[in-house]
Coordinates of C-alpha atoms and ligand atoms in Angstrom, one line a residue:
M1 CA 22.0 0.2 -13.5
R2 CA 21.0 -3.1 -11.0
I3 CA 18.9 -2.5 -7.8
L4 CA 18.9 -4.3 -4.5
G5 CA 15.9 -3.2 -3.2
I6 CA 15.3 -4.2 1.0
E7 CA 11.9 -3.7 2.6
T8 CA 11.5 -4.0 6.6
S9 CA 8.9 -1.5 7.1
C10 CA 6.7 -3.7 8.8
D11 CA 6.2 -7.4 9.4
E12 CA 8.1 -8.8 5.8
T13 CA 11.4 -8.6 5.8
A14 CA 11.9 -8.8 1.7
A15 CA 14.9 -8.1 -0.7
A16 CA 14.8 -7.9 -4.3
V17 CA 17.0 -7.5 -7.8
V18 CA 15.5 -5.6 -10.2
E19 CA 17.2 -4.1 -13.9
T20 CA 16.5 -1.2 -15.9
T21 CA 15.6 -2.4 -19.2
G22 CA 15.8 0.8 -21.6
D23 CA 12.8 0.8 -22.7
S24 CA 11.1 3.9 -21.7
A25 CA 7.8 2.5 -21.3
R26 CA 8.4 -0.5 -19.2
P27 CA 11.3 0.6 -17.8
W28 CA 12.3 -2.2 -15.1
S29 CA 12.6 -6.3 -15.1
V30 CA 12.6 -8.4 -11.8
R31 CA 15.8 -10.7 -11.5
S32 CA 14.4 -11.8 -8.0
S33 CA 12.3 -11.1 -4.9
V34 CA 12.6 -13.0 -1.8
I35 CA 10.4 -12.5 1.0
A36 CA 10.3 -13.7 4.1
S37 CA 6.6 -13.5 6.4
Q38 CA 6.8 -13.1 9.7
V39 CA 2.9 -13.9 9.3
D40 CA 3.1 -17.0 11.0
I41 CA 4.7 -16.0 14.4
H42 CA 2.6 -12.7 14.6
R43 CA -0.6 -14.5 14.6
E44 CA -0.2 -16.4 17.6
W45 CA -0.6 -12.3 19.3
G46 CA -3.4 -11.8 16.8
G47 CA -1.6 -8.9 15.6
V48 CA 1.8 -7.2 14.2
V49 CA 4.4 -7.4 17.9
P50 CA 6.9 -4.4 17.0
E51 CA 9.5 -5.6 19.1
I52 CA 9.5 -9.6 18.0
A53 CA 9.3 -7.6 14.1
S54 CA 12.1 -5.7 15.1
R55 CA 14.0 -9.0 16.3
Q56 CA 12.7 -11.2 13.8
H57 CA 14.0 -8.4 11.1
V58 CA 17.5 -9.0 12.7
A59 CA 17.8 -12.8 12.2
D60 CA 16.0 -12.6 8.9
I61 CA 17.8 -9.8 6.8
C62 CA 21.1 -11.4 5.8
G63 CA 19.6 -14.6 4.2
V64 CA 17.2 -12.8 2.3
V65 CA 19.5 -10.8 1.0
E66 CA 21.6 -13.7 0.2
G67 CA 18.6 -15.4 -1.4
A68 CA 17.7 -12.4 -3.8
L69 CA 21.2 -12.2 -5.3
A70 CA 21.4 -16.3 -5.6
E71 CA 17.6 -16.1 -7.0
A72 CA 18.7 -13.3 -9.4
R73 CA 22.4 -15.3 -10.1
V74 CA 23.9 -12.2 -9.2
L75 CA 27.6 -11.8 -6.5
V76 CA 27.2 -8.7 -4.7
T77 CA 30.1 -6.6 -6.7
D78 CA 27.6 -7.0 -9.9
I79 CA 25.0 -4.7 -7.8
D80 CA 25.4 -0.7 -8.6
A81 CA 22.7 0.6 -6.0
V82 CA 20.7 0.0 -3.1
A83 CA 17.5 1.0 -2.3
V84 CA 15.2 0.7 1.7
T85 CA 12.3 1.9 2.9
R86 CA 13.0 5.0 4.7
G87 CA 9.5 4.8 6.2
P88 CA 6.8 5.3 6.9
G89 CA 6.9 2.1 9.1
L90 CA 7.0 0.0 12.9
V91 CA 10.3 2.2 13.5
G92 CA 12.1 -0.5 15.0
S93 CA 11.4 -2.1 12.0
L94 CA 12.6 0.4 9.5
L95 CA 16.1 0.7 11.3
V96 CA 16.9 -2.8 10.3
G97 CA 17.0 -2.2 6.6
V98 CA 17.9 1.3 6.4
S99 CA 20.9 0.3 8.5
F100 CA 21.8 -2.9 6.2
A101 CA 21.6 -1.3 3.1
K102 CA 23.6 2.0 4.6
A103 CA 26.4 -0.5 5.5
L104 CA 26.1 -2.4 2.8
A105 CA 26.2 0.7 0.6
S106 CA 29.0 2.0 2.3
A107 CA 31.3 -1.0 2.4
G108 CA 30.6 -1.2 -1.0
S109 CA 30.8 2.4 -2.0
L110 CA 27.8 2.3 -3.9
P111 CA 24.8 4.5 -3.4
V112 CA 22.0 4.5 -1.6
V113 CA 18.4 5.9 -2.3
A114 CA 15.9 6.4 0.6
V115 CA 12.5 4.6 -0.4
H116 CA 8.8 5.9 0.5
H117 CA 6.8 2.9 1.2
L118 CA 3.8 4.1 -0.9
A119 CA 6.0 5.2 -3.4
G120 CA 6.7 1.3 -3.6
H121 CA 2.9 0.4 -4.1
I122 CA 2.6 2.8 -6.5
E123 CA 6.1 1.8 -8.6
S124 CA 4.3 -1.7 -8.4
L125 CA 1.7 -1.1 -10.5
V126 CA 4.4 0.2 -13.3
L127 CA 6.6 -2.9 -13.1
E128 CA 3.6 -5.0 -13.9
H129 CA 2.4 -2.9 -16.6
G130 CA 4.7 -0.6 -17.7
E131 CA 3.8 3.3 -17.2
L132 CA 0.3 4.1 -16.5
P133 CA -1.4 6.5 -18.7
M134 CA -0.5 10.1 -17.5
P135 CA -2.2 11.8 -15.3
A136 CA -3.2 8.9 -13.3
V137 CA -5.2 8.8 -9.8
V138 CA -3.6 5.3 -7.5
L139 CA -5.4 4.1 -4.6
V140 CA -3.1 2.7 -2.2
V141 CA -5.1 0.5 -0.1
S142 CA -3.1 -1.5 2.9
G143 CA -3.2 -2.9 6.3
G144 CA -1.7 0.9 7.2
H145 CA -3.3 3.0 4.6
T146 CA -6.0 3.9 2.7
S147 CA -4.3 7.0 0.3
L148 CA -5.2 8.5 -2.7
Y149 CA -2.2 9.9 -5.2
F150 CA -2.6 12.6 -8.7
I151 CA 0.0 11.4 -10.5
R152 CA 0.5 13.9 -13.4
R153 CA 3.6 12.3 -14.3
P154 CA 5.3 9.3 -13.8
G155 CA 7.8 10.1 -9.9
E156 CA 5.5 12.9 -8.8
Y157 CA 3.0 11.4 -6.3
R158 CA 0.8 14.6 -5.0
L159 CA -1.2 13.3 -1.9
V160 CA -4.8 13.6 -2.6
G161 CA -6.0 12.4 0.4
Q162 CA -6.9 9.9 3.0
T163 CA -7.9 8.1 6.0
R164 CA -8.6 10.5 9.0
D165 CA -8.9 7.3 10.8
D166 CA -8.5 3.8 10.5
A167 CA -7.1 2.4 7.6
A168 CA -9.3 0.0 5.0
G169 CA -7.3 -3.2 5.8
E170 CA -7.3 -2.7 9.8
A171 CA -11.0 -2.5 9.4
Y172 CA -11.1 -6.4 7.5
D173 CA -8.5 -7.4 9.7
K174 CA -10.8 -6.3 12.9
V175 CA -13.8 -7.3 11.5
A176 CA -12.1 -11.2 10.6
K177 CA -10.7 -11.0 14.3
L178 CA -14.5 -10.7 16.1
L179 CA -15.4 -13.6 13.4
G180 CA -12.7 -15.4 15.0
L181 CA -11.1 -15.6 11.2
G182 CA -7.7 -15.6 12.4
Y183 CA -4.7 -12.9 11.2
P184 CA -4.3 -11.3 9.0
G185 CA -8.3 -11.5 8.0
G186 CA -9.2 -9.6 4.6
P187 CA -7.7 -12.6 2.7
A188 CA -10.5 -15.2 5.4
V189 CA -13.3 -12.5 4.8
D190 CA -12.8 -12.0 0.9
R191 CA -13.2 -15.9 0.4
L192 CA -16.2 -16.5 3.2
A193 CA -17.8 -13.0 1.3
A194 CA -18.0 -14.7 -2.0
E195 CA -20.0 -17.4 -0.6
G196 CA -22.9 -14.6 1.5
R197 CA -25.7 -12.2 0.4
D198 CA -24.0 -8.9 0.8
D199 CA -27.3 -7.8 1.8
A200 CA -28.1 -9.8 4.5
V201 CA -27.2 -6.8 6.6
A202 CA -27.3 -3.2 6.7
L203 CA -23.8 -1.7 8.0
P204 CA -23.8 2.2 7.5
L205 CA -21.9 3.6 4.8
P206 CA -18.7 5.6 6.0
R207 CA -19.6 9.2 6.5
F208 CA -18.0 12.8 8.0
T209 CA -20.2 15.0 10.4
H210 CA -20.0 18.7 9.7
A211 CA -17.5 18.7 12.6
D212 CA -15.2 16.5 10.6
R213 CA -16.0 18.3 7.4
N214 CA -14.7 21.8 9.2
A215 CA -11.5 20.3 10.1
A216 CA -8.8 21.2 8.0
P217 CA -7.5 18.0 6.5
S218 CA -4.4 17.1 7.2
D219 CA -0.9 15.9 6.3
L220 CA -1.9 18.3 2.8
R221 CA 0.0 20.9 1.3
A222 CA -2.6 23.8 1.4
G223 CA -4.2 24.7 -2.4
E224 CA -2.8 22.4 -4.2
F225 CA -6.4 20.7 -5.2
A226 CA -9.9 22.2 -4.5
P227 CA -11.4 21.8 -1.4
G228 CA -13.8 19.7 -2.7
V229 CA -12.1 17.0 -4.6
R230 CA -9.9 17.0 -1.4
Q231 CA -13.1 15.6 0.5
M232 CA -13.6 12.8 -2.1
A233 CA -10.6 11.7 -1.2
E234 CA -10.7 11.4 2.4
F235 CA -11.8 8.3 3.7
S236 CA -13.4 7.3 7.4
F237 CA -13.5 3.6 8.6
S238 CA -13.6 3.3 12.7
G239 CA -17.8 4.5 12.5
L240 CA -18.2 1.2 10.3
K241 CA -15.6 -0.9 12.6
S242 CA -17.9 0.2 15.5
A243 CA -21.0 -0.6 13.7
A244 CA -19.6 -4.2 13.0
V245 CA -18.8 -4.4 16.9
R246 CA -21.9 -3.3 17.8
H247 CA -24.1 -5.7 15.6
L248 CA -22.2 -8.8 16.5
E249 CA -22.7 -7.4 20.1
K250 CA -26.3 -7.2 19.6
H251 CA -27.2 -10.3 17.4
G252 CA -23.9 -12.1 17.3
P253 CA -22.4 -13.4 13.8
G254 CA -25.6 -14.8 12.1
N255 CA -24.5 -16.6 9.2
V256 CA -20.5 -15.5 8.8
A257 CA -20.5 -15.5 4.6
D258 CA -23.7 -12.8 5.1
F259 CA -21.8 -10.4 7.6
C260 CA -18.6 -10.7 5.7
A261 CA -20.2 -10.1 2.4
S262 CA -22.1 -7.2 3.9
F263 CA -19.2 -5.7 5.3
Q264 CA -17.1 -5.8 2.4
R265 CA -19.6 -4.6 0.3
V266 CA -19.4 -1.3 2.3
V267 CA -16.0 -1.1 1.8
V268 CA -15.6 -1.6 -1.3
G269 CA -18.4 0.6 -2.1
T270 CA -16.6 3.6 -1.0
L271 CA -13.4 3.4 -2.5
V272 CA -14.2 2.8 -5.2
D273 CA -16.8 5.3 -5.4
R274 CA -14.1 7.9 -3.8
L275 CA -11.4 6.4 -6.1
F276 CA -13.3 7.1 -9.5
A277 CA -15.1 10.8 -8.3
V278 CA -11.5 12.1 -8.0
A279 CA -10.1 10.4 -11.2
I280 CA -13.2 12.4 -12.8
A281 CA -12.1 15.0 -11.1
L282 CA -9.2 15.4 -11.6
G283 CA -8.9 14.4 -15.7
A284 CA -7.3 11.5 -14.9
K285 CA -6.4 9.1 -18.2
S286 CA -6.2 5.8 -16.1
V287 CA -6.6 4.5 -12.6
G288 CA -5.0 2.2 -10.1
I289 CA -4.9 0.6 -7.1
A290 CA -1.9 -0.7 -5.1
G291 CA -1.0 -2.4 -1.8
G292 CA -2.5 -5.6 0.3
V293 CA -6.3 -4.7 0.1
S294 CA -6.3 -4.7 -3.8
A295 CA -5.7 -8.3 -3.8
N296 CA -9.1 -8.2 -2.9
R297 CA -11.5 -9.8 -5.5
R298 CA -14.8 -7.8 -4.9
L299 CA -12.5 -4.6 -5.5
R300 CA -10.7 -5.9 -8.4
H301 CA -14.0 -6.9 -10.1
D302 CA -16.1 -3.5 -9.1
A303 CA -13.2 -1.2 -10.0
G304 CA -12.8 -3.2 -13.8
A305 CA -16.4 -3.0 -14.1
R306 CA -16.6 1.2 -13.0
G307 CA -13.6 1.5 -15.2
E308 CA -15.5 -0.1 -18.1
R309 CA -18.5 2.2 -17.2
E310 CA -16.6 5.5 -16.9
R311 CA -14.1 4.4 -20.2
L312 CA -11.0 4.8 -17.6
P313 CA -8.3 1.6 -17.7
V314 CA -7.7 -0.1 -14.2
F315 CA -4.4 -1.3 -12.8
V316 CA -3.8 -3.7 -10.4
P317 CA -0.5 -5.0 -9.2
P318 CA -0.5 -9.3 -9.5
V319 CA -1.0 -10.9 -5.9
L320 CA 2.4 -11.5 -5.5
L321 CA 3.2 -7.4 -5.7
S322 CA 0.3 -6.4 -4.3
T323 CA 1.2 -6.9 -0.8
D324 CA 5.0 -5.9 0.9
N325 CA 7.7 -6.8 -1.3
A326 CA 11.3 -5.6 -2.1
A327 CA 10.8 -5.4 -6.0
M328 CA 8.2 -2.4 -5.5
I329 CA 10.8 -0.3 -3.4
A330 CA 14.1 -1.4 -5.7
A331 CA 11.5 0.4 -8.7
A332 CA 10.9 3.5 -6.9
G333 CA 14.5 3.2 -6.2
L334 CA 15.3 3.0 -10.0
R335 CA 12.6 5.9 -9.9
R336 CA 14.5 8.6 -7.5
L337 CA 17.7 7.9 -8.6
A338 CA 17.6 9.0 -12.1
R339 CA 15.1 11.6 -11.1
H340 CA 16.9 12.9 -8.3
G341 CA 20.0 11.3 -7.4
A342 CA 21.4 8.8 -4.4
S343 CA 20.5 9.8 -1.0
A344 CA 23.2 11.5 1.8
L345 CA 24.1 8.5 4.1
D346 CA 22.4 10.7 7.4
F347 CA 19.0 9.8 6.4
N348 CA 17.0 8.4 9.2
A349 CA 13.9 5.8 9.6
E350 CA 10.8 7.6 9.9
A351 CA 7.6 6.0 11.2
A352 CA 6.0 8.9 10.1
L353 CA 7.0 9.8 6.6
P354 CA 4.7 12.3 4.4
I355 CA 5.2 11.7 0.7
T356 CA 6.2 14.3 -1.8
D357 CA 7.2 14.1 -5.0
S358 CA 10.9 13.5 -4.6
G359 CA 9.7 10.5 -3.1
G360 CA 10.2 9.9 0.4
D361 CA 12.8 13.5 0.9
L362 CA 10.5 15.0 3.5
H363 CA 10.4 18.7 4.5
Ligands
LIG1 O1 0.4 -3.9 2.2 P1 0.2 -4.6 2.9 O2 1.2 -6.1 2.8 O3 0.9 -4.3 4.4 C1 0.8 -3.2 5.2 O4 1.3 -2.5 4.0 O5 -0.5 -3.4 5.3 O6 -1.2 -4.9 3.4 C2 -2.2 -6.0 4.5 C3 -3.5 -5.7 4.4 C4 -3.8 -6.8 6.1 O7 -4.8 -5.8 6.2 C5 -4.5 -7.9 5.2 O8 -6.2 -8.3 5.7 C6 -5.4 -6.6 3.8 O9 -3.8 -6.3 3.6 N1 -5.5 -8.0 2.6 C7 -6.7 -7.8 2.1 C8 -6.9 -8.9 1.2 N2 -5.2 -9.8 1.3 C9 -4.5 -9.1 2.2 N3 -8.0 -7.5 2.6 C10 -8.9 -7.7 1.9 N4 -9.2 -8.6 1.1 C11 -7.8 -9.8 0.8 N5 -7.7 -10.0 -0.5
LIG2 ZN1 2.6 -1.8 2.4

């Protein structure tokens, strides 16, 4: 089975060809992966402008798909199915990929599979490392998400908890902007942090107030996980972001590398602590980290070190598979096709899409 994956949920137009291998331990292999990034266009505005993003997807999608077919040395008639990100993301951007995938599928009488973007990030781990020891706990951490999933069996994604406010990548991008480091800021903060002292600036650890704790966790199916575990899996980065803003207003950046290192220590410390607390509480046999922020060097290093201490193997994708790409969407599409079959052609793009173990067939 050879599938074409399409991803247009944010500011990357991506297409990829992925094949099944017949080996259940390493089920997929990437034939091609093409990404047209809009980052240079949005940099001028300091962040993604949704209207510009969707127009750019329209301009790029045909060339990107042709590029993916050419790189894989296949014709469109050699494709057996089409997988596309249905959500979550910017709805105008998602619509470009969804419409393209449906049109291609109907023209070629191919099955189409609607994929949840975060299922894609999770499956990027399997693309690189093969099936993870199960059960696994996976942290998906990007510009739009900070979420922890429990995976009892391959393809069964259960949300344990997520951020109540900002995503970790969003906090990185905000701090970088305040420091004049440009967009997207995560990689710049990461680079500078390596040269700074991480105890130079006292920033607060993200904590919840009593009111926060008493509020019902959002978007969770009641009773699936014990309340204590759900609480461990919740994040909050808006307080840290405000503290960083206040500090910079009051004291100025001072040594920028020290500031970046101190900020990064708090963010990475929180991510690693909660990931491992949840993994241990749920008896996980492995831990994964996926999404754009998983490219962060300190996060990789600290999670690896903690994994050794806790005797839990830690899996992280290579940088090219950690930020948005279509190979991961193709992989999640193959998983979903095998488990649940094709999607009916009347699915639509969904800006806010809860994950289910069917990989995005919600409600
Ligand atoms: O997964 P992704 O490409 O797109 C979303 O789905 O959001 O993630 C992009 C995010 C941005 O916020 C970017 O600043 C962050 O990932 N990022 C990093 C690093 N590389 C990318 N954050 C921290 N350290 C990095 N090395
Ligand atoms: Zn993403």
